[in-house]
């Protein structure tokens, strides 16, 4: 298969590609760091989850909070609201995440406290590392990831943050489609 992963999904994808190279033909890693993020990062996420005004009364409230009102935003970002609307479900008391924030923090511990450079170096398939210029993955680390990958390539998308494919879907396609065309059989 060809795997395209974003954030934690990207880490999961490269772990599979490293451990089972027979299953993965090509890989796209989007906005995921190989370096450990540290305990402060976990605390920031826990604080951020606690700041969510859940339950949200309406889906419009979800869109507005995550796209405009979230205090961590530097400027409005409607595509971010769209993303979070997709991970919310309506319950009897309002709109809540479809995941457990507590479980998300637990899963996140494995990559917040541990680096994953060794696994990255074991990925044998062609791999594209994509970052949004305003995302969580910095240029220097992304380029080091490409250097560590035996068959790594690099792409960046302007005017995009962590949610590259939501922020700039056309830019995302311009980065990913040529890579896929070059590594997949016709």
Short mmCIF file of C-alpha atoms in Angstrom, two decimals:
data_model
loop_
_atom_site.label_atom_id
_atom_site.label_comp_id
_atom_site.label_asym_id
_atom_site.label_seq_id
_atom_site.Cartn_x
_atom_site.Cartn_y
_atom_site.Cartn_z
CA UNK A 1 0.00 0.00 0.00
CA UNK A 2 0.86 3.65 -0.14
CA UNK A 3 0.39 5.37 3.19
CA UNK A 4 -0.31 9.06 3.66
CA UNK A 5 -0.16 10.13 7.28
CA UNK A 6 -0.67 13.42 9.06
CA UNK A 7 0.71 14.14 12.56
CA UNK A 8 0.23 11.05 14.75
CA UNK A 9 -1.02 9.20 11.68
CA UNK A 10 2.29 9.96 9.97
CA UNK A 11 4.23 8.49 12.87
CA UNK A 12 2.07 5.37 12.78
CA UNK A 13 2.60 5.12 9.02
CA UNK A 14 6.39 5.34 9.22
CA UNK A 15 6.47 2.88 12.11
CA UNK A 16 4.59 0.38 9.95
CA UNK A 17 6.85 1.08 6.96
CA UNK A 18 9.93 0.53 9.17
CA UNK A 19 8.66 -2.68 10.75
CA UNK A 20 6.92 -4.18 7.71
CA UNK A 21 8.66 -2.93 4.57
CA UNK A 22 6.97 -5.72 2.63
CA UNK A 23 3.61 -3.96 3.13
CA UNK A 24 4.43 -0.35 2.23
CA UNK A 25 5.31 0.74 -1.31
CA UNK A 26 5.47 4.51 -0.68
CA UNK A 27 4.93 6.90 2.21
CA UNK A 28 3.92 10.52 2.71
CA UNK A 29 4.69 12.06 6.10
CA UNK A 30 2.89 15.33 6.79
CA UNK A 31 3.81 17.69 9.64
CA UNK A 32 5.16 15.16 12.13
CA UNK A 33 8.43 15.56 13.97
CA UNK A 34 10.91 12.77 14.59
CA UNK A 35 12.29 14.53 17.68
CA UNK A 36 10.79 14.14 21.12
CA UNK A 37 8.53 17.05 22.03
CA UNK A 38 9.01 16.84 25.79
CA UNK A 39 6.94 17.07 28.96
CA UNK A 40 6.10 20.75 28.43
CA UNK A 41 4.36 19.83 25.19
CA UNK A 42 2.18 17.30 27.01
CA UNK A 43 1.23 19.91 29.61
CA UNK A 44 0.37 22.40 26.88
CA UNK A 45 -1.91 19.89 25.18
CA UNK A 46 -3.60 18.96 28.47
CA UNK A 47 -4.20 22.65 29.20
CA UNK A 48 -5.48 23.17 25.66
CA UNK A 49 -7.96 20.28 25.94
CA UNK A 50 -9.21 21.72 29.24
CA UNK A 51 -9.77 25.09 27.55
CA UNK A 52 -12.30 23.64 25.10
CA UNK A 53 -15.79 24.86 25.99
CA UNK A 54 -17.40 21.42 25.70
CA UNK A 55 -20.05 20.60 25.10
CA UNK A 56 -20.46 23.00 22.21
CA UNK A 57 -24.13 23.99 21.82
CA UNK A 58 -24.08 23.83 18.01
CA UNK A 59 -21.82 22.79 15.17
CA UNK A 60 -21.54 26.49 14.29
CA UNK A 61 -20.05 27.02 17.75
CA UNK A 62 -17.43 24.34 17.00
CA UNK A 63 -16.54 26.02 13.70
CA UNK A 64 -16.27 29.45 15.33
CA UNK A 65 -14.27 28.37 18.37
CA UNK A 66 -11.67 26.32 16.51
CA UNK A 67 -11.57 28.67 13.51
CA UNK A 68 -11.59 32.02 15.33
CA UNK A 69 -11.88 32.01 19.13
CA UNK A 70 -9.32 29.41 20.27
CA UNK A 71 -6.74 31.44 22.24
CA UNK A 72 -3.82 29.60 20.63
CA UNK A 73 -4.75 30.99 17.20
CA UNK A 74 -2.67 33.90 15.98
CA UNK A 75 -5.28 34.78 13.34
CA UNK A 76 -8.62 33.34 12.18
CA UNK A 77 -8.32 30.02 10.36
CA UNK A 78 -11.70 28.76 9.03
CA UNK A 79 -10.21 25.53 7.57
CA UNK A 80 -9.11 24.62 11.11
CA UNK A 81 -12.73 24.99 12.23
CA UNK A 82 -13.77 22.68 9.38
CA UNK A 83 -11.22 20.09 10.51
CA UNK A 84 -12.43 20.09 14.10
CA UNK A 85 -16.06 19.95 13.01
CA UNK A 86 -15.25 16.60 11.43
CA UNK A 87 -13.98 15.18 14.73
CA UNK A 88 -17.05 16.21 16.73
CA UNK A 89 -20.29 14.33 17.22
CA UNK A 90 -23.66 15.50 18.45
CA UNK A 91 -24.69 14.05 21.81
CA UNK A 92 -27.75 14.69 23.93
CA UNK A 93 -26.03 17.64 25.67
CA UNK A 94 -24.30 19.16 22.60
CA UNK A 95 -21.23 18.60 20.41
CA UNK A 96 -18.23 16.73 21.82
CA UNK A 97 -15.03 15.22 20.34
CA UNK A 98 -15.38 11.71 18.95
CA UNK A 99 -12.22 10.79 20.85
CA UNK A 100 -11.27 10.81 24.50
CA UNK A 101 -8.94 13.72 25.26
CA UNK A 102 -7.45 11.67 28.10
CA UNK A 103 -6.75 8.76 25.74
CA UNK A 104 -5.31 11.14 23.14
CA UNK A 105 -2.82 12.42 25.72
CA UNK A 106 -1.91 8.86 26.67
CA UNK A 107 -1.26 7.89 23.05
CA UNK A 108 0.66 11.11 22.48
CA UNK A 109 3.08 10.27 25.34
CA UNK A 110 4.93 7.79 23.15
CA UNK A 111 6.00 10.50 20.73
CA UNK A 112 6.13 13.40 23.13
CA UNK A 113 8.79 11.73 25.26
CA UNK A 114 10.61 9.55 22.69
CA UNK A 115 12.43 10.42 19.49
CA UNK A 116 11.77 8.29 16.40
CA UNK A 117 14.86 8.87 14.28
CA UNK A 118 15.98 5.22 14.32
CA UNK A 119 12.62 4.02 13.00
CA UNK A 120 12.67 6.73 10.35
CA UNK A 121 16.07 5.52 9.15
CA UNK A 122 14.64 2.02 8.70
CA UNK A 123 11.98 3.15 6.19
CA UNK A 124 13.13 1.74 2.84
CA UNK A 125 10.34 2.90 0.53
CA UNK A 126 10.24 6.26 -1.27
CA UNK A 127 9.05 8.81 1.29
CA UNK A 128 7.89 12.38 0.93
CA UNK A 129 8.15 14.68 3.95
CA UNK A 130 5.65 17.53 3.63
CA UNK A 131 5.40 20.57 5.86
CA UNK A 132 3.30 23.68 5.94
CA UNK A 133 5.48 26.75 6.33
CA UNK A 134 3.53 27.68 9.48
CA UNK A 135 3.17 24.12 10.78
CA UNK A 136 4.70 22.28 13.72
CA UNK A 137 7.52 20.68 11.72
CA UNK A 138 10.35 23.14 11.16
CA UNK A 139 12.32 23.29 7.92
CA UNK A 140 15.63 22.19 9.48
CA UNK A 141 14.10 19.13 11.12
CA UNK A 142 12.13 18.24 7.98
CA UNK A 143 15.29 18.40 5.89
CA UNK A 144 17.16 16.29 8.45
CA UNK A 145 14.34 13.73 8.25
CA UNK A 146 14.80 13.62 4.47
CA UNK A 147 18.55 13.14 4.94
CA UNK A 148 17.97 10.27 7.40
CA UNK A 149 15.43 8.54 5.16
CA UNK A 150 17.16 6.24 2.66
CA UNK A 151 14.80 7.41 -0.12
CA UNK A 152 13.46 10.68 1.25
CA UNK A 153 12.16 13.71 -0.60
CA UNK A 154 11.00 17.10 0.67
CA UNK A 155 8.09 19.41 -0.10
CA UNK A 156 6.62 22.42 1.60
CA UNK A 157 3.30 24.20 1.19
CA UNK A 158 3.11 27.98 1.58
CA UNK A 159 0.33 29.64 3.56
CA UNK A 160 -0.33 26.39 5.41
CA UNK A 161 -0.02 25.41 9.04
CA UNK A 162 -0.31 22.07 10.76
CA UNK A 163 -3.47 21.16 8.84
CA UNK A 164 -1.75 21.46 5.46
CA UNK A 165 -4.38 19.56 3.49
CA UNK A 166 -7.18 21.71 4.96
CA UNK A 167 -5.33 25.03 4.83
CA UNK A 168 -4.14 24.68 1.24
CA UNK A 169 -5.74 21.69 -0.52
CA UNK A 170 -4.43 22.76 -3.95
CA UNK A 171 -0.92 23.27 -2.58
CA UNK A 172 -1.15 19.88 -0.86
CA UNK A 173 -2.06 18.21 -4.15
CA UNK A 174 0.75 20.04 -5.99
CA UNK A 175 3.20 18.64 -3.44
CA UNK A 176 1.88 15.10 -3.17
CA UNK A 177 0.53 14.14 -6.59
CA UNK A 178 3.84 14.38 -8.53
CA UNK A 179 5.54 12.28 -5.85
CA UNK A 180 2.83 9.63 -6.04
CA UNK A 181 2.96 9.65 -9.85
CA UNK A 182 6.71 9.07 -9.71
CA UNK A 183 6.58 6.13 -7.32
CA UNK A 184 3.38 4.30 -8.21
CA UNK A 185 2.87 2.09 -11.23
CA UNK A 186 0.49 3.36 -13.88
#
